[in-house]
mmCIF file of C-alpha atoms in Angstrom:
data_model
loop_
_atom_site.group_PDB
_atom_site.id
_atom_site.type_symbol
_atom_site.label_atom_id
_atom_site.label_comp_id
_atom_site.label_asym_id
_atom_site.label_seq_id
_atom_site.Cartn_x
_atom_site.Cartn_y
_atom_site.Cartn_z
ATOM 1 C CA MET A 1 70.787 23.122 122.519
ATOM 2 C CA ALA A 2 73.749 24.629 124.307
ATOM 3 C CA THR A 3 74.990 27.831 122.804
ATOM 4 C CA PRO A 4 78.964 28.310 122.591
ATOM 5 C CA LEU A 5 78.159 31.943 123.552
ATOM 6 C CA THR A 6 77.040 30.740 127.186
ATOM 7 C CA ALA A 7 80.270 30.618 129.376
ATOM 8 C CA PRO A 8 79.667 27.464 132.216
ATOM 9 C CA GLU A 9 78.330 28.602 135.725
ATOM 10 C CA ARG A 10 80.967 28.916 138.582
ATOM 11 C CA ARG A 11 80.021 28.236 142.047
ATOM 12 C CA SER A 12 81.669 30.208 144.817
ATOM 13 C CA PRO A 13 84.108 28.116 147.155
ATOM 14 C CA THR A 14 82.431 29.718 150.198
ATOM 15 C CA ALA A 15 78.935 29.426 149.185
ATOM 16 C CA ALA A 16 79.531 25.104 148.434
ATOM 17 C CA ARG A 17 80.353 24.915 152.544
ATOM 18 C CA ARG A 18 77.643 26.533 153.805
ATOM 19 C CA ARG A 19 74.479 24.053 154.174
ATOM 20 C CA PRO A 20 71.257 25.156 156.203
ATOM 21 C CA PRO A 21 71.679 24.271 160.165
ATOM 22 C CA GLY A 22 70.890 20.630 160.576
ATOM 23 C CA GLY A 23 70.959 19.464 157.015
ATOM 24 C CA SER A 24 72.962 16.282 156.190
ATOM 25 C CA ARG A 25 75.976 16.217 154.253
ATOM 26 C CA PRO A 26 75.598 16.438 150.823
ATOM 27 C CA PRO A 27 76.916 13.058 149.430
ATOM 28 C CA ALA A 28 80.219 13.535 147.977
ATOM 29 C CA SER A 29 80.002 14.940 144.434
ATOM 30 C CA ARG A 30 81.570 14.022 141.421
ATOM 31 C CA PRO A 31 84.161 16.846 139.542
ATOM 32 C CA GLN A 32 82.839 18.049 137.162
ATOM 33 C CA ARG A 33 83.959 17.701 133.462
ATOM 34 C CA GLU A 34 86.770 20.166 132.186
ATOM 35 C CA PRO A 35 85.203 22.108 129.128
ATOM 36 C CA ASP A 36 87.065 20.734 125.847
ATOM 37 C CA ARG A 37 89.148 22.660 123.904
ATOM 38 C CA ALA A 38 87.156 24.012 121.674
ATOM 39 C CA SER A 39 84.654 25.406 124.253
ATOM 40 C CA LYS A 40 87.436 27.565 126.047
ATOM 41 C CA ARG A 41 88.554 28.532 122.059
ATOM 42 C CA ALA A 42 84.705 29.885 122.029
ATOM 43 C CA LEU A 43 85.131 31.698 124.708
ATOM 44 C CA HIS A 44 88.254 34.068 124.120
ATOM 45 C CA PRO A 45 86.217 35.949 121.403
ATOM 46 C CA VAL A 46 83.460 36.794 123.480
ATOM 47 C CA ARG A 47 86.131 38.229 126.061
ATOM 48 C CA ARG A 48 87.440 39.939 123.511
ATOM 49 C CA ILE A 49 84.220 41.380 121.961
ATOM 50 C CA VAL A 50 82.814 42.236 125.397
ATOM 51 C CA ILE A 51 86.383 44.055 126.069
ATOM 52 C CA GLY A 52 86.047 45.780 123.107
ATOM 53 C CA VAL A 53 82.655 47.072 123.710
ATOM 54 C CA LEU A 54 83.733 48.539 127.272
ATOM 55 C CA ILE A 55 86.370 50.249 126.026
ATOM 56 C CA GLY A 56 84.490 51.831 123.128
ATOM 57 C CA ALA A 57 81.692 52.651 125.778
ATOM 58 C CA VAL A 58 84.462 54.690 127.941
ATOM 59 C CA THR A 59 85.839 56.377 125.097
ATOM 60 C CA MET A 60 82.568 57.280 124.014
ATOM 61 C CA LEU A 61 82.158 58.599 127.412
ATOM 62 C CA ALA A 62 85.281 60.606 127.151
ATOM 63 C CA VAL A 63 83.959 62.370 123.656
ATOM 64 C CA THR A 64 81.086 63.267 124.970
ATOM 65 C CA LEU A 65 82.193 64.566 128.276
ATOM 66 C CA LEU A 66 84.913 66.737 126.022
ATOM 67 C CA ASP A 67 82.071 67.830 124.015
ATOM 68 C CA ARG A 68 80.285 68.601 126.808
ATOM 69 C CA PHE A 69 82.647 70.680 129.147
ATOM 70 C CA ALA A 70 85.539 72.136 126.361
ATOM 71 C CA ASP A 71 82.964 72.720 124.422
ATOM 72 C CA THR A 72 84.848 71.365 121.137
ATOM 73 C CA SER A 73 84.436 69.034 118.395
ATOM 74 C CA VAL A 74 86.455 66.062 119.098
ATOM 75 C CA PRO A 75 87.510 63.918 115.343
ATOM 76 C CA VAL A 76 87.016 60.437 115.115
ATOM 77 C CA LEU A 77 90.574 59.395 114.899
ATOM 78 C CA SER A 78 89.795 56.341 112.226
ATOM 79 C CA THR A 79 87.790 57.973 109.929
ATOM 80 C CA LEU A 80 90.822 60.716 109.613
ATOM 81 C CA ALA A 81 92.994 58.030 107.202
ATOM 82 C CA THR A 82 90.253 57.415 105.186
ATOM 83 C CA LEU A 83 89.951 61.121 104.290
ATOM 84 C CA PRO A 84 90.498 61.885 100.780
ATOM 85 C CA ASP A 85 93.642 64.449 100.255
ATOM 86 C CA PRO A 86 92.351 67.615 98.652
ATOM 87 C CA ALA A 87 95.414 68.237 96.757
ATOM 88 C CA ALA A 88 95.777 64.854 94.948
ATOM 89 C CA ALA A 89 91.984 64.913 93.974
ATOM 90 C CA GLU A 90 92.493 68.630 93.019
ATOM 91 C CA ALA A 91 95.478 67.481 90.223
ATOM 92 C CA ARG A 92 93.068 64.575 89.503
ATOM 93 C CA ARG A 93 90.389 67.042 88.629
ATOM 94 C CA LEU A 94 92.571 69.125 86.880
ATOM 95 C CA ALA A 95 94.372 66.362 84.599
ATOM 96 C CA ASP A 96 90.532 65.526 83.626
ATOM 97 C CA LEU A 97 89.719 68.748 82.192
ATOM 98 C CA PRO A 98 89.834 68.809 78.424
ATOM 99 C CA PRO A 99 91.870 71.711 76.725
ATOM 100 C CA PRO A 100 89.796 74.374 75.536
ATOM 101 C CA PRO A 101 89.606 74.583 71.572
ATOM 102 C CA ALA A 102 91.746 77.252 70.228
ATOM 103 C CA GLU A 103 89.548 78.539 67.457
ATOM 104 C CA ALA A 104 88.906 82.693 66.939
ATOM 105 C CA GLY A 105 85.927 83.704 68.806
ATOM 106 C CA THR A 106 86.412 81.176 71.850
ATOM 107 C CA CYS A 107 86.523 83.286 74.680
ATOM 108 C CA LEU A 108 88.210 81.590 78.333
ATOM 109 C CA ASN A 109 88.170 81.886 81.724
ATOM 110 C CA TRP A 110 90.061 80.666 84.593
ATOM 111 C CA THR A 111 89.795 81.167 88.834
ATOM 112 C CA ARG A 112 93.358 80.103 89.587
ATOM 113 C CA ALA A 113 96.494 81.881 89.760
ATOM 114 C CA ASP A 114 97.913 79.121 87.566
ATOM 115 C CA ALA A 115 95.237 79.337 85.123
ATOM 116 C CA ALA A 116 95.267 75.308 85.244
ATOM 117 C CA ASP A 117 91.499 75.378 85.266
ATOM 118 C CA THR A 118 91.026 77.280 82.136
ATOM 119 C CA VAL A 119 88.231 76.386 80.188
ATOM 120 C CA ALA A 120 86.073 77.539 77.325
ATOM 121 C CA VAL A 121 82.425 79.848 78.310
ATOM 122 C CA PRO A 122 79.780 81.510 76.148
ATOM 123 C CA CYS A 123 81.298 84.957 75.654
ATOM 124 C CA THR A 124 78.137 86.323 77.144
ATOM 125 C CA GLN A 125 79.545 85.193 80.723
ATOM 126 C CA SER A 126 81.876 86.933 82.303
ATOM 127 C CA HIS A 127 85.543 85.798 81.258
ATOM 128 C CA ARG A 128 89.247 86.900 80.624
ATOM 129 C CA PHE A 129 90.733 85.901 77.035
ATOM 130 C CA GLU A 130 88.479 85.973 73.871
ATOM 131 C CA GLN A 131 90.921 84.379 71.425
ATOM 132 C CA ALA A 132 91.819 85.794 67.537
ATOM 133 C CA GLY A 133 93.538 82.245 66.756
ATOM 134 C CA SER A 134 96.268 80.791 67.845
ATOM 135 C CA VAL A 135 100.461 80.876 65.821
ATOM 136 C CA GLN A 136 103.671 78.491 65.682
ATOM 137 C CA VAL A 137 106.583 80.117 67.001
ATOM 138 C CA THR A 138 109.048 76.846 65.608
ATOM 139 C CA ASP A 139 111.690 79.617 64.674
ATOM 140 C CA GLN A 140 112.528 79.732 68.516
ATOM 141 C CA ALA A 141 115.058 77.596 69.322
ATOM 142 C CA THR A 142 114.574 77.991 73.217
ATOM 143 C CA LEU A 143 111.896 79.339 75.644
ATOM 144 C CA PRO A 144 111.570 82.763 74.734
ATOM 145 C CA ASP A 145 112.479 85.514 77.897
ATOM 146 C CA ASP A 146 109.287 87.450 78.351
ATOM 147 C CA ARG A 147 110.865 90.720 76.603
ATOM 148 C CA THR A 148 110.728 87.804 73.615
ATOM 149 C CA TRP A 149 108.161 86.960 74.073
ATOM 150 C CA ARG A 150 106.159 90.686 74.236
ATOM 151 C CA ARG A 151 107.784 91.048 71.077
ATOM 152 C CA LEU A 152 106.432 87.879 69.488
ATOM 153 C CA VAL A 153 103.329 89.502 70.712
ATOM 154 C CA SER A 154 103.278 92.531 69.339
ATOM 155 C CA GLU A 155 105.164 91.523 65.711
ATOM 156 C CA ARG A 156 102.400 88.550 65.072
ATOM 157 C CA CYS A 157 99.441 88.626 67.430
ATOM 158 C CA THR A 158 98.597 92.395 66.981
ATOM 159 C CA PRO A 159 98.000 91.528 62.905
ATOM 160 C CA MET A 160 95.809 88.406 64.292
ATOM 161 C CA VAL A 161 93.641 90.735 66.266
ATOM 162 C CA ALA A 162 92.947 93.596 63.939
ATOM 163 C CA ALA A 163 91.703 91.226 61.198
ATOM 164 C CA TYR A 164 89.566 89.479 63.732
ATOM 165 C CA LEU A 165 88.115 92.205 64.727
ATOM 166 C CA GLY A 166 87.840 93.501 60.865
ATOM 167 C CA ASP A 167 90.040 96.861 61.578
ATOM 168 C CA ARG A 168 87.716 97.475 64.441
ATOM 169 C CA PHE A 169 90.443 97.548 66.656
ATOM 170 C CA ASP A 170 90.621 100.605 69.207
ATOM 171 C CA GLN A 171 94.379 100.473 69.921
ATOM 172 C CA ASP A 172 93.427 103.594 73.113
ATOM 173 C CA GLY A 173 90.783 101.435 73.989
ATOM 174 C CA LYS A 174 89.630 99.257 77.360
ATOM 175 C CA PHE A 175 91.052 96.327 75.778
ATOM 176 C CA ARG A 176 95.176 94.754 74.716
ATOM 177 C CA VAL A 177 96.606 92.402 72.637
ATOM 178 C CA GLY A 178 97.784 89.625 75.011
ATOM 179 C CA ALA A 179 98.630 85.880 74.450
ATOM 180 C CA LEU A 180 98.597 82.341 76.138
ATOM 181 C CA LYS A 181 102.305 81.002 75.850
ATOM 182 C CA PRO A 182 103.355 77.748 76.681
ATOM 183 C CA SER A 183 104.382 76.793 79.851
ATOM 184 C CA GLN A 184 108.161 75.480 80.568
ATOM 185 C CA THR A 185 106.688 72.090 80.631
ATOM 186 C CA LYS A 186 104.839 72.699 77.803
ATOM 187 C CA TRP A 187 107.568 73.783 75.583
ATOM 188 C CA GLY A 188 109.975 70.933 76.696
ATOM 189 C CA GLU A 189 107.184 68.640 75.232
ATOM 190 C CA GLY A 190 106.838 70.098 72.185
ATOM 191 C CA GLU A 191 104.416 72.700 72.160
ATOM 192 C CA ARG A 192 105.016 75.773 69.823
ATOM 193 C CA SER A 193 101.701 77.304 69.739
ATOM 194 C CA MET A 194 100.309 81.035 70.599
ATOM 195 C CA ARG A 195 97.342 81.811 71.431
ATOM 196 C CA CYS A 196 96.622 85.449 70.540
ATOM 197 C CA GLY A 197 93.516 87.105 71.701
ATOM 198 C CA LEU A 198 91.987 90.207 73.470
ATOM 199 C CA GLN A 199 91.912 90.961 77.392
ATOM 200 C CA THR A 200 91.906 94.529 79.601
ATOM 201 C CA ASN A 201 94.069 94.909 82.332
ATOM 202 C CA THR A 202 94.605 97.303 85.109
ATOM 203 C CA LYS A 203 98.066 99.152 84.757
ATOM 204 C CA SER A 204 100.031 96.701 87.203
ATOM 205 C CA GLY A 205 98.604 93.934 84.731
ATOM 206 C CA SER A 206 95.702 92.668 87.120
ATOM 207 C CA PHE A 207 93.093 90.609 84.843
ATOM 208 C CA LEU A 208 89.658 92.457 84.800
ATOM 209 C CA PRO A 209 86.202 90.504 83.397
ATOM 210 C CA ILE A 210 85.012 90.899 80.113
ATOM 211 C CA THR A 211 81.181 89.998 79.329
ATOM 212 C CA GLY A 212 80.221 90.099 75.514
ATOM 213 C CA LYS A 213 82.340 90.175 72.436
ATOM 214 C CA VAL A 214 84.643 92.604 71.823
ATOM 215 C CA ALA A 215 83.083 93.673 68.516
ATOM 216 C CA ASP A 216 79.814 94.235 69.787
ATOM 217 C CA GLN A 217 80.869 96.624 72.245
ATOM 218 C CA ASP A 218 81.904 100.243 73.017
ATOM 219 C CA GLN A 219 86.156 100.125 73.405
ATOM 220 C CA SER A 220 85.847 103.290 75.275
ATOM 221 C CA LYS A 221 88.434 103.107 78.224
ATOM 222 C CA VAL A 222 86.475 104.521 80.580
ATOM 223 C CA GLU A 223 85.702 103.710 84.635
ATOM 224 C CA ALA A 224 82.101 103.455 86.255
ATOM 225 C CA PRO A 225 81.354 107.088 88.385
ATOM 226 C CA GLY A 226 82.150 106.532 91.599
ATOM 227 C CA THR A 227 86.155 104.781 90.856
ATOM 228 C CA CYS A 228 89.232 105.805 91.926
ATOM 229 C CA LEU A 229 92.496 105.623 90.622
ATOM 230 C CA ALA A 230 95.705 104.907 92.664
ATOM 231 C CA ILE A 231 98.320 108.105 92.282
ATOM 232 C CA ASP A 232 101.042 106.579 91.415
ATOM 233 C CA GLY A 233 104.108 109.301 91.572
ATOM 234 C CA ARG A 234 102.756 111.769 89.444
ATOM 235 C CA THR A 235 100.604 109.704 87.866
ATOM 236 C CA VAL A 236 97.530 107.221 88.046
ATOM 237 C CA GLY A 237 97.580 103.754 89.103
ATOM 238 C CA ASP A 238 95.267 100.971 89.682
ATOM 239 C CA PRO A 239 91.810 101.228 91.006
ATOM 240 C CA VAL A 240 91.953 101.169 94.775
ATOM 241 C CA PRO A 241 88.878 102.749 97.261
ATOM 242 C CA CYS A 242 88.164 106.491 97.633
ATOM 243 C CA ALA A 243 89.025 106.794 101.175
ATOM 244 C CA GLY A 244 92.461 106.243 100.631
ATOM 245 C CA PRO A 245 94.991 108.399 98.212
ATOM 246 C CA HIS A 246 94.031 108.340 95.086
ATOM 247 C CA ALA A 247 95.293 110.896 91.785
ATOM 248 C CA VAL A 248 91.812 110.765 89.517
ATOM 249 C CA GLU A 249 87.885 109.785 91.085
ATOM 250 C CA SER A 250 85.351 109.187 87.681
ATOM 251 C CA VAL A 251 82.019 110.777 89.093
ATOM 252 C CA GLY A 252 79.881 110.185 84.742
ATOM 253 C CA VAL A 253 80.682 108.897 81.637
ATOM 254 C CA VAL A 254 79.641 111.225 78.294
ATOM 255 C CA ASP A 255 78.838 109.390 75.173
ATOM 256 C CA LEU A 256 79.876 111.885 72.673
ATOM 257 C CA ALA A 257 77.707 110.546 69.825
ATOM 258 C CA GLU A 258 74.008 111.131 71.692
ATOM 259 C CA GLN A 259 76.092 114.766 70.816
ATOM 260 C CA PHE A 260 77.720 114.632 67.793
ATOM 261 C CA LYS A 261 75.546 112.512 65.759
ATOM 262 C CA ASP A 262 75.552 113.020 62.349
ATOM 263 C CA GLY A 263 78.690 110.176 62.849
ATOM 264 C CA LYS A 264 80.914 112.558 61.638
ATOM 265 C CA TYR A 265 84.421 112.862 63.897
ATOM 266 C CA PRO A 266 84.189 116.009 65.733
ATOM 267 C CA SER A 267 87.196 118.047 66.379
ATOM 268 C CA VAL A 268 89.408 118.258 70.186
ATOM 269 C CA ASP A 269 88.075 121.817 70.021
ATOM 270 C CA ASP A 270 84.385 120.398 69.387
ATOM 271 C CA GLN A 271 84.390 118.176 71.809
ATOM 272 C CA ASP A 272 86.210 121.040 74.657
ATOM 273 C CA LYS A 273 83.085 122.714 74.099
ATOM 274 C CA TYR A 274 80.844 120.265 74.725
ATOM 275 C CA LEU A 275 82.685 118.771 77.730
ATOM 276 C CA GLN A 276 83.444 121.781 79.617
ATOM 277 C CA THR A 277 79.262 122.521 80.091
ATOM 278 C CA LYS A 278 78.780 118.630 80.318
ATOM 279 C CA CYS A 279 81.285 117.713 82.684
ATOM 280 C CA GLY A 280 80.535 120.783 84.737
ATOM 281 C CA GLU A 281 77.014 119.355 85.084
ATOM 282 C CA ILE A 282 77.932 116.246 86.191
ATOM 283 C CA ALA A 283 80.835 117.184 88.373
ATOM 284 C CA GLY A 284 78.795 119.519 90.473
ATOM 285 C CA GLN A 285 75.545 117.585 90.944
ATOM 286 C CA TYR A 286 78.660 114.390 92.168
ATOM 287 C CA GLY A 287 80.475 116.594 94.538
ATOM 288 C CA GLY A 288 77.831 119.116 95.838
ATOM 289 C CA GLY A 289 78.198 122.234 93.211
ATOM 290 C CA ALA A 290 80.923 124.405 91.765
ATOM 291 C CA ASP A 291 81.434 126.145 94.950
ATOM 292 C CA ALA A 292 81.778 123.245 97.164
ATOM 293 C CA LEU A 293 84.611 121.596 94.672
ATOM 294 C CA ALA A 294 86.500 124.467 94.355
ATOM 295 C CA GLN A 295 86.638 124.820 98.502
ATOM 296 C CA LYS A 296 87.892 121.581 98.552
ATOM 297 C CA LYS A 297 90.539 122.541 95.660
ATOM 298 C CA LEU A 298 89.412 120.019 93.064
ATOM 299 C CA THR A 299 89.544 120.492 89.627
ATOM 300 C CA VAL A 300 86.860 119.064 86.673
ATOM 301 C CA TYR A 301 88.888 117.487 84.076
ATOM 302 C CA TRP A 302 87.649 115.234 80.932
ATOM 303 C CA ASP A 303 89.102 113.005 78.514
ATOM 304 C CA ASN A 304 89.091 113.423 74.734
ATOM 305 C CA VAL A 305 87.908 110.226 71.642
ATOM 306 C CA ALA A 306 90.662 110.331 69.125
ATOM 307 C CA GLU A 307 89.733 110.392 65.892
ATOM 308 C CA GLN A 308 91.513 106.232 64.938
ATOM 309 C CA SER A 309 89.015 105.504 68.509
ATOM 310 C CA TRP A 310 86.034 107.148 67.104
ATOM 311 C CA GLN A 311 86.166 105.553 63.749
ATOM 312 C CA VAL A 312 86.001 102.166 65.113
ATOM 313 C CA GLY A 313 83.150 103.330 67.573
ATOM 314 C CA SER A 314 84.446 104.317 70.528
ATOM 315 C CA HIS A 315 82.565 107.337 71.397
ATOM 316 C CA LYS A 316 82.333 107.615 74.879
ATOM 317 C CA VAL A 317 84.960 109.312 77.659
ATOM 318 C CA ASN A 318 85.116 110.061 81.390
ATOM 319 C CA CYS A 319 84.701 113.041 83.560
ATOM 320 C CA ASN A 320 87.047 113.619 86.543
ATOM 321 C CA LEU A 321 87.764 115.251 89.599
ATOM 322 C CA ALA A 322 91.702 115.123 90.560
ATOM 323 C CA ALA A 323 93.869 118.382 92.260
ATOM 324 C CA LEU A 324 96.874 119.061 90.280
ATOM 325 C CA LEU A 325 100.282 120.070 91.939
ATOM 326 C CA PRO A 326 100.771 123.412 92.220
ATOM 327 C CA ASP A 327 103.300 123.637 89.397
ATOM 328 C CA ARG A 328 101.112 121.483 87.003
ATOM 329 C CA SER A 329 103.357 118.397 86.693
ATOM 330 C CA GLY A 330 101.115 116.005 87.522
ATOM 331 C CA PHE A 331 98.454 114.806 90.425
ATOM 332 C CA ALA A 332 98.304 115.773 93.443
ATOM 333 C CA PRO A 333 97.315 112.878 96.164
ATOM 334 C CA VAL A 334 93.816 113.544 97.253
ATOM 335 C CA THR A 335 92.337 111.423 100.014
ATOM 336 C CA GLY A 336 88.591 111.064 100.622
ATOM 337 C CA THR A 337 85.907 111.166 98.011
ATOM 338 C CA ALA A 338 84.623 114.167 96.580
ATOM 339 C CA LYS A 339 81.253 113.643 97.771
ATOM 340 C CA GLY A 340 82.651 114.206 101.306
ATOM 341 C CA PRO A 341 85.825 116.012 102.997
ATOM 342 C CA VAL A 342 89.193 115.496 101.448
ATOM 343 C CA THR A 343 92.677 116.469 101.889
ATOM 344 C CA VAL A 344 94.620 117.343 99.273
ATOM 345 C CA ALA A 345 98.688 116.832 99.939
ATOM 346 C CA GLY A 346 101.151 119.697 98.428
ATOM 347 C CA THR A 347 103.794 117.360 97.206
ATOM 348 C CA PRO A 348 103.473 114.462 94.335
ATOM 349 C CA ALA A 349 102.903 110.946 95.908
ATOM 350 C CA PRO A 350 106.464 108.546 95.780
ATOM 351 C CA PRO A 351 105.813 106.070 92.896
ATOM 352 C CA THR A 352 104.752 102.533 93.307
ATOM 353 C CA GLN A 353 107.424 99.900 93.276
ATOM 354 C CA PRO A 354 107.676 97.818 90.460
ATOM 355 C CA GLY A 355 105.977 94.248 91.049
ATOM 356 C CA THR A 356 105.394 91.522 89.494
ATOM 357 C CA PRO A 357 101.898 91.339 87.248
ATOM 358 C CA ALA A 358 99.026 89.736 88.894
ATOM 359 C CA SER A 359 98.683 87.535 85.564
ATOM 360 C CA PRO A 360 98.318 83.510 85.153
ATOM 361 C CA GLY A 361 101.333 81.162 85.831
ATOM 362 C CA ALA A 362 102.496 78.114 84.414
ATOM 363 C CA PRO A 363 99.583 75.303 84.860
ATOM 364 C CA THR A 364 100.394 72.809 87.629
ATOM 365 C CA GLU A 365 101.925 69.390 86.222
ATOM 366 C CA GLY A 366 99.753 67.210 84.909
ATOM 367 C CA SER A 367 97.139 69.513 83.857
ATOM 368 C CA THR A 368 95.737 69.095 80.261
ATOM 369 C CA ALA A 369 93.991 72.610 81.193
ATOM 370 C CA PRO A 370 96.607 75.100 78.638
ATOM 371 C CA PRO A 371 99.439 75.232 79.682
ATOM 372 C CA THR A 372 100.117 78.897 79.382
ATOM 373 C CA SER A 373 100.875 82.355 81.096
ATOM 374 C CA ALA A 374 99.801 85.552 79.864
ATOM 375 C CA VAL A 375 101.985 88.014 78.195
ATOM 376 C CA ASP A 376 100.669 91.185 76.993
ATOM 377 C CA ALA A 377 101.443 93.453 73.600
ATOM 378 C CA PRO A 378 103.638 96.889 74.968
ATOM 379 C CA PRO A 379 102.650 99.960 73.066
ATOM 380 C CA ALA A 380 104.382 100.094 69.493
ATOM 381 C CA GLY A 381 107.807 101.491 69.865
ATOM 382 C CA THR A 382 107.909 100.817 74.134
ATOM 383 C CA THR A 383 108.101 98.265 76.584
ATOM 384 C CA VAL A 384 106.202 99.655 79.146
ATOM 385 C CA GLU A 385 102.644 101.064 79.625
ATOM 386 C CA PRO A 386 102.802 105.233 78.892
ATOM 387 C CA PRO A 387 101.779 107.256 81.906
ATOM 388 C CA VAL A 388 98.513 108.879 81.644
ATOM 389 C CA PRO A 389 99.203 111.981 80.561
ATOM 390 C CA ILE A 390 98.456 115.297 82.639
ATOM 391 C CA PRO A 391 95.137 116.759 81.230
ATOM 392 C CA THR A 392 94.971 119.865 79.685
ATOM 393 C CA GLN A 393 90.887 120.205 79.512
ATOM 394 C CA VAL A 394 90.003 121.672 82.366
ATOM 395 C CA LEU A 395 87.024 123.748 83.581
ATOM 396 C CA PRO A 396 87.816 126.759 85.419
ATOM 397 C CA LEU A 397 85.815 127.256 88.799
ATOM 398 C CA PRO A 398 84.585 129.988 90.432
ATOM 399 C CA GLY A 399 87.090 133.039 91.381
ATOM 400 C CA THR A 400 90.349 131.094 90.136
ATOM 401 C CA GLY A 401 90.164 133.443 86.760
ATOM 402 C CA GLY A 402 91.998 130.199 85.052
ATOM 403 C CA GLY A 403 92.128 126.868 83.524
ATOM 404 C CA ALA A 404 93.843 124.638 86.375
ATOM 405 C CA GLY A 405 91.506 125.048 88.301
ATOM 406 C CA ASN A 406 91.731 125.965 92.696
ATOM 407 C CA THR A 407 94.733 124.359 93.262
#
């Protein structure tokens, strides 16, 4: 049985004229029948397939040679068109996220700068916001500007946070009253809810992670030993590497409740008497001794706990190393960690340029995650965070004859 994939045999005209010596002429043969049109049509697909295979082989050979000699990876062009669009896929994923609950006690976290991927997480995990509840701002005819938002947070969220914590909120602690406000798109759709809660930020506004419920922990504003804070004019800024210019280096944390065990608030004088010895010991162990610190022109100083902070459970303070300007009007720039060689400048550093806080903005269009951005309440009577005061509690170092240290 003939197969349509087999082409008819063709004889060479030269071969047809050749015959063995002495051989007789073969009788005339009838001309071969021309293949019918159906057979001709069957040939074309075969030829196309063969040609396609040959071209494919050449292409694969070229790819192999490029890989071998150029040591490069050549993409298969036919598959690029079938690859998913990452931006479209991400937009679909965000659109499918359900909005987290607005109930008090819910902890929220996000990874995107626009907070479009905000989700509820267990408060035992790292998060950025602990909700105290939500309020309506239906009395606002238009989308408030930043200054108005801050006023609304101060007026409406601060009382809610205080009630949420049972009046155990440390206004001088590391947590701040904040809110998640509607984006411009959601405001246009009629959204008027503002989520009030607690967050912790650097001075410039960058969010810092929170672990655990605020009510269950000490709210003291302390830095881990070895943390250096930037020099910002004559005051301090955000955490920075100690190898660069900075204002303050934390050398230890002291829990005053371990010394004052009766639970009564210790006066500032009592705190100073204890911390002068305690912080001196900690700083000496950290920086190689009091003499070494004096040679580096560094001063030991500490923080104090205010009575309101003590009453709500904030009992920890930092012991620090810094250098004061000669007129004690501010911090002098220090370069290098106190554990090694340092350089102390005699003039104040220029203040950092004001910038946009690193807080989340409005989510991308189509997202059902909280269409919000963060706004925090300013301290009472102010619109910005006040500068850190110059310390007055400093440890006299050997040979200085005073409390200012060897600056």
